JSON list of C-alpha atoms in Angstrom, two decimals:
[
{"chain": "A", "resi": 127, "resn": "UNK", "atom": "CA", "xyz": [8.77, -18.63, 4.19]},
{"chain": "A", "resi": 128, "resn": "UNK", "atom": "CA", "xyz": [9.75, -15.00, 3.60]},
{"chain": "A", "resi": 129, "resn": "UNK", "atom": "CA", "xyz": [7.59, -12.34, 1.94]},
{"chain": "A", "resi": 130, "resn": "UNK", "atom": "CA", "xyz": [9.21, -9.41, 0.13]},
{"chain": "A", "resi": 131, "resn": "UNK", "atom": "CA", "xyz": [7.80, -6.03, -0.89]},
{"chain": "A", "resi": 132, "resn": "UNK", "atom": "CA", "xyz": [10.23, -4.11, -3.07]},
{"chain": "A", "resi": 133, "resn": "UNK", "atom": "CA", "xyz": [10.40, -0.55, -4.34]},
{"chain": "A", "resi": 134, "resn": "UNK", "atom": "CA", "xyz": [13.00, -1.38, -6.98]},
{"chain": "A", "resi": 135, "resn": "UNK", "atom": "CA", "xyz": [14.14, -4.38, -9.01]},
{"chain": "A", "resi": 136, "resn": "UNK", "atom": "CA", "xyz": [17.47, -4.53, -7.17]},
{"chain": "A", "resi": 137, "resn": "UNK", "atom": "CA", "xyz": [17.82, -7.11, -4.42]},
{"chain": "A", "resi": 138, "resn": "UNK", "atom": "CA", "xyz": [18.80, -4.65, -1.71]},
{"chain": "A", "resi": 139, "resn": "UNK", "atom": "CA", "xyz": [17.45, -4.80, 1.84]},
{"chain": "A", "resi": 140, "resn": "UNK", "atom": "CA", "xyz": [17.52, -1.00, 2.03]},
{"chain": "A", "resi": 141, "resn": "UNK", "atom": "CA", "xyz": [14.90, -1.00, -0.74]},
{"chain": "A", "resi": 142, "resn": "UNK", "atom": "CA", "xyz": [12.80, -3.90, 0.61]},
{"chain": "A", "resi": 143, "resn": "UNK", "atom": "CA", "xyz": [10.29, -4.86, 3.26]},
{"chain": "A", "resi": 144, "resn": "UNK", "atom": "CA", "xyz": [11.08, -8.41, 4.36]},
{"chain": "A", "resi": 145, "resn": "UNK", "atom": "CA", "xyz": [8.69, -10.44, 6.56]},
{"chain": "A", "resi": 146, "resn": "UNK", "atom": "CA", "xyz": [8.99, -14.03, 7.73]},
{"chain": "A", "resi": 147, "resn": "UNK", "atom": "CA", "xyz": [5.93, -16.17, 8.43]},
{"chain": "A", "resi": 148, "resn": "UNK", "atom": "CA", "xyz": [5.36, -16.51, 12.18]},
{"chain": "A", "resi": 149, "resn": "UNK", "atom": "CA", "xyz": [7.89, -13.83, 13.20]},
{"chain": "A", "resi": 150, "resn": "UNK", "atom": "CA", "xyz": [7.07, -10.40, 14.62]},
{"chain": "A", "resi": 151, "resn": "UNK", "atom": "CA", "xyz": [10.29, -8.93, 13.24]},
{"chain": "A", "resi": 152, "resn": "UNK", "atom": "CA", "xyz": [10.32, -7.03, 9.93]},
{"chain": "A", "resi": 153, "resn": "UNK", "atom": "CA", "xyz": [13.37, -5.90, 7.99]},
{"chain": "A", "resi": 154, "resn": "UNK", "atom": "CA", "xyz": [12.09, -2.49, 6.89]},
{"chain": "A", "resi": 155, "resn": "UNK", "atom": "CA", "xyz": [14.37, -0.81, 4.37]},
{"chain": "A", "resi": 156, "resn": "UNK", "atom": "CA", "xyz": [17.46, -2.17, 6.13]},
{"chain": "A", "resi": 157, "resn": "UNK", "atom": "CA", "xyz": [16.24, -1.68, 9.74]},
{"chain": "A", "resi": 158, "resn": "UNK", "atom": "CA", "xyz": [14.87, -4.41, 12.00]},
{"chain": "A", "resi": 159, "resn": "UNK", "atom": "CA", "xyz": [11.63, -3.44, 13.72]},
{"chain": "A", "resi": 160, "resn": "UNK", "atom": "CA", "xyz": [9.06, -5.30, 15.82]},
{"chain": "A", "resi": 161, "resn": "UNK", "atom": "CA", "xyz": [5.41, -5.42, 14.78]},
{"chain": "A", "resi": 162, "resn": "UNK", "atom": "CA", "xyz": [2.25, -6.38, 16.69]},
{"chain": "A", "resi": 163, "resn": "UNK", "atom": "CA", "xyz": [1.20, -9.15, 14.32]},
{"chain": "A", "resi": 164, "resn": "UNK", "atom": "CA", "xyz": [3.29, -11.70, 12.45]},
{"chain": "A", "resi": 165, "resn": "UNK", "atom": "CA", "xyz": [2.53, -12.88, 8.91]},
{"chain": "A", "resi": 166, "resn": "UNK", "atom": "CA", "xyz": [0.60, -16.16, 8.95]},
{"chain": "A", "resi": 167, "resn": "UNK", "atom": "CA", "xyz": [-0.73, -18.81, 6.52]},
{"chain": "A", "resi": 168, "resn": "UNK", "atom": "CA", "xyz": [-4.22, -19.94, 7.57]},
{"chain": "A", "resi": 169, "resn": "UNK", "atom": "CA", "xyz": [-5.89, -22.32, 5.10]},
{"chain": "A", "resi": 170, "resn": "UNK", "atom": "CA", "xyz": [-3.14, -21.88, 2.48]},
{"chain": "A", "resi": 171, "resn": "UNK", "atom": "CA", "xyz": [-3.69, -18.08, 2.35]},
{"chain": "A", "resi": 172, "resn": "UNK", "atom": "CA", "xyz": [-0.78, -15.78, 3.14]},
{"chain": "A", "resi": 173, "resn": "UNK", "atom": "CA", "xyz": [-1.79, -12.93, 5.45]},
{"chain": "A", "resi": 174, "resn": "UNK", "atom": "CA", "xyz": [0.50, -10.06, 6.35]},
{"chain": "A", "resi": 175, "resn": "UNK", "atom": "CA", "xyz": [0.07, -7.02, 8.60]},
{"chain": "A", "resi": 176, "resn": "UNK", "atom": "CA", "xyz": [-1.10, -4.52, 5.99]},
{"chain": "A", "resi": 177, "resn": "UNK", "atom": "CA", "xyz": [-0.43, -1.29, 7.91]},
{"chain": "A", "resi": 178, "resn": "UNK", "atom": "CA", "xyz": [3.36, -1.72, 8.06]},
{"chain": "A", "resi": 179, "resn": "UNK", "atom": "CA", "xyz": [3.55, -2.46, 4.34]},
{"chain": "A", "resi": 180, "resn": "UNK", "atom": "CA", "xyz": [1.02, 0.10, 3.07]},
{"chain": "A", "resi": 181, "resn": "UNK", "atom": "CA", "xyz": [2.24, 3.04, 5.17]},
{"chain": "A", "resi": 182, "resn": "UNK", "atom": "CA", "xyz": [5.87, 2.41, 4.30]},
{"chain": "A", "resi": 183, "resn": "UNK", "atom": "CA", "xyz": [5.04, 2.31, 0.59]},
{"chain": "A", "resi": 184, "resn": "UNK", "atom": "CA", "xyz": [3.39, 5.73, 0.89]},
{"chain": "A", "resi": 185, "resn": "UNK", "atom": "CA", "xyz": [-0.26, 4.88, 1.57]},
{"chain": "A", "resi": 186, "resn": "UNK", "atom": "CA", "xyz": [-2.62, 5.86, 4.37]},
{"chain": "A", "resi": 187, "resn": "UNK", "atom": "CA", "xyz": [-4.42, 3.14, 6.37]},
{"chain": "A", "resi": 188, "resn": "UNK", "atom": "CA", "xyz": [-7.69, 3.69, 8.27]},
{"chain": "A", "resi": 189, "resn": "UNK", "atom": "CA", "xyz": [-9.88, 1.38, 10.33]},
{"chain": "A", "resi": 190, "resn": "UNK", "atom": "CA", "xyz": [-13.63, 1.95, 9.82]},
{"chain": "A", "resi": 191, "resn": "UNK", "atom": "CA", "xyz": [-15.45, 0.49, 12.82]},
{"chain": "A", "resi": 192, "resn": "UNK", "atom": "CA", "xyz": [-18.76, 0.67, 11.00]},
{"chain": "A", "resi": 193, "resn": "UNK", "atom": "CA", "xyz": [-18.56, -2.16, 8.52]},
{"chain": "A", "resi": 194, "resn": "UNK", "atom": "CA", "xyz": [-15.33, -3.51, 10.07]},
{"chain": "A", "resi": 195, "resn": "UNK", "atom": "CA", "xyz": [-13.26, -2.29, 7.09]},
{"chain": "A", "resi": 196, "resn": "UNK", "atom": "CA", "xyz": [-9.63, -1.45, 6.46]},
{"chain": "A", "resi": 197, "resn": "UNK", "atom": "CA", "xyz": [-9.31, 1.39, 3.95]},
{"chain": "A", "resi": 198, "resn": "UNK", "atom": "CA", "xyz": [-5.98, 1.91, 2.18]},
{"chain": "A", "resi": 199, "resn": "UNK", "atom": "CA", "xyz": [-5.59, 5.10, 0.16]},
{"chain": "A", "resi": 200, "resn": "UNK", "atom": "CA", "xyz": [-2.75, 6.76, -1.68]},
{"chain": "A", "resi": 201, "resn": "UNK", "atom": "CA", "xyz": [-2.68, 10.31, -2.97]},
{"chain": "A", "resi": 202, "resn": "UNK", "atom": "CA", "xyz": [-1.13, 10.82, -6.35]},
{"chain": "A", "resi": 203, "resn": "UNK", "atom": "CA", "xyz": [-0.13, 13.93, -8.23]},
{"chain": "A", "resi": 204, "resn": "UNK", "atom": "CA", "xyz": [-1.43, 14.21, -11.76]},
{"chain": "A", "resi": 205, "resn": "UNK", "atom": "CA", "xyz": [-0.21, 16.68, -14.36]},
{"chain": "A", "resi": 206, "resn": "UNK", "atom": "CA", "xyz": [-2.72, 17.38, -17.14]},
{"chain": "A", "resi": 207, "resn": "UNK", "atom": "CA", "xyz": [-1.99, 19.55, -20.15]},
{"chain": "A", "resi": 208, "resn": "UNK", "atom": "CA", "xyz": [-4.47, 22.40, -20.88]},
{"chain": "A", "resi": 209, "resn": "UNK", "atom": "CA", "xyz": [-6.15, 20.67, -23.83]},
{"chain": "A", "resi": 210, "resn": "UNK", "atom": "CA", "xyz": [-6.89, 17.54, -21.78]},
{"chain": "A", "resi": 211, "resn": "UNK", "atom": "CA", "xyz": [-8.15, 19.76, -18.94]},
{"chain": "A", "resi": 212, "resn": "UNK", "atom": "CA", "xyz": [-10.67, 21.40, -21.30]},
{"chain": "A", "resi": 213, "resn": "UNK", "atom": "CA", "xyz": [-11.80, 17.92, -22.37]},
{"chain": "A", "resi": 214, "resn": "UNK", "atom": "CA", "xyz": [-12.20, 16.81, -18.73]},
{"chain": "A", "resi": 215, "resn": "UNK", "atom": "CA", "xyz": [-14.30, 19.91, -17.91]},
{"chain": "A", "resi": 216, "resn": "UNK", "atom": "CA", "xyz": [-16.80, 18.84, -20.58]},
{"chain": "A", "resi": 217, "resn": "UNK", "atom": "CA", "xyz": [-17.46, 15.47, -18.91]},
{"chain": "A", "resi": 218, "resn": "UNK", "atom": "CA", "xyz": [-20.57, 15.15, -16.71]},
{"chain": "A", "resi": 219, "resn": "UNK", "atom": "CA", "xyz": [-20.03, 15.19, -12.91]},
{"chain": "A", "resi": 220, "resn": "UNK", "atom": "CA", "xyz": [-21.31, 11.60, -12.69]},
{"chain": "A", "resi": 221, "resn": "UNK", "atom": "CA", "xyz": [-18.23, 10.49, -14.63]},
{"chain": "A", "resi": 222, "resn": "UNK", "atom": "CA", "xyz": [-16.05, 11.30, -11.61]},
{"chain": "A", "resi": 223, "resn": "UNK", "atom": "CA", "xyz": [-18.14, 9.34, -9.12]}
]
């Protein structure tokens, strides 16, 4: 079984991350690389090494020892017009978490 992660709709290995179950080789945007962990299927659940996928799609991956958690984040740029910005400033702080 092969798992694909694509950036575009085109079927082009230079735009894809290709992993094969049980293999430690990844075709990463047209380049073969070795990874520490291979994708596996325990109990009918597909599991892939998240760091290689997330980081190469522009995200940051952290391991939080406390709580044994993997945290994946991605920064985005947002452009807001002045009228919407005035509206956002009127919202209570609690709205933003």
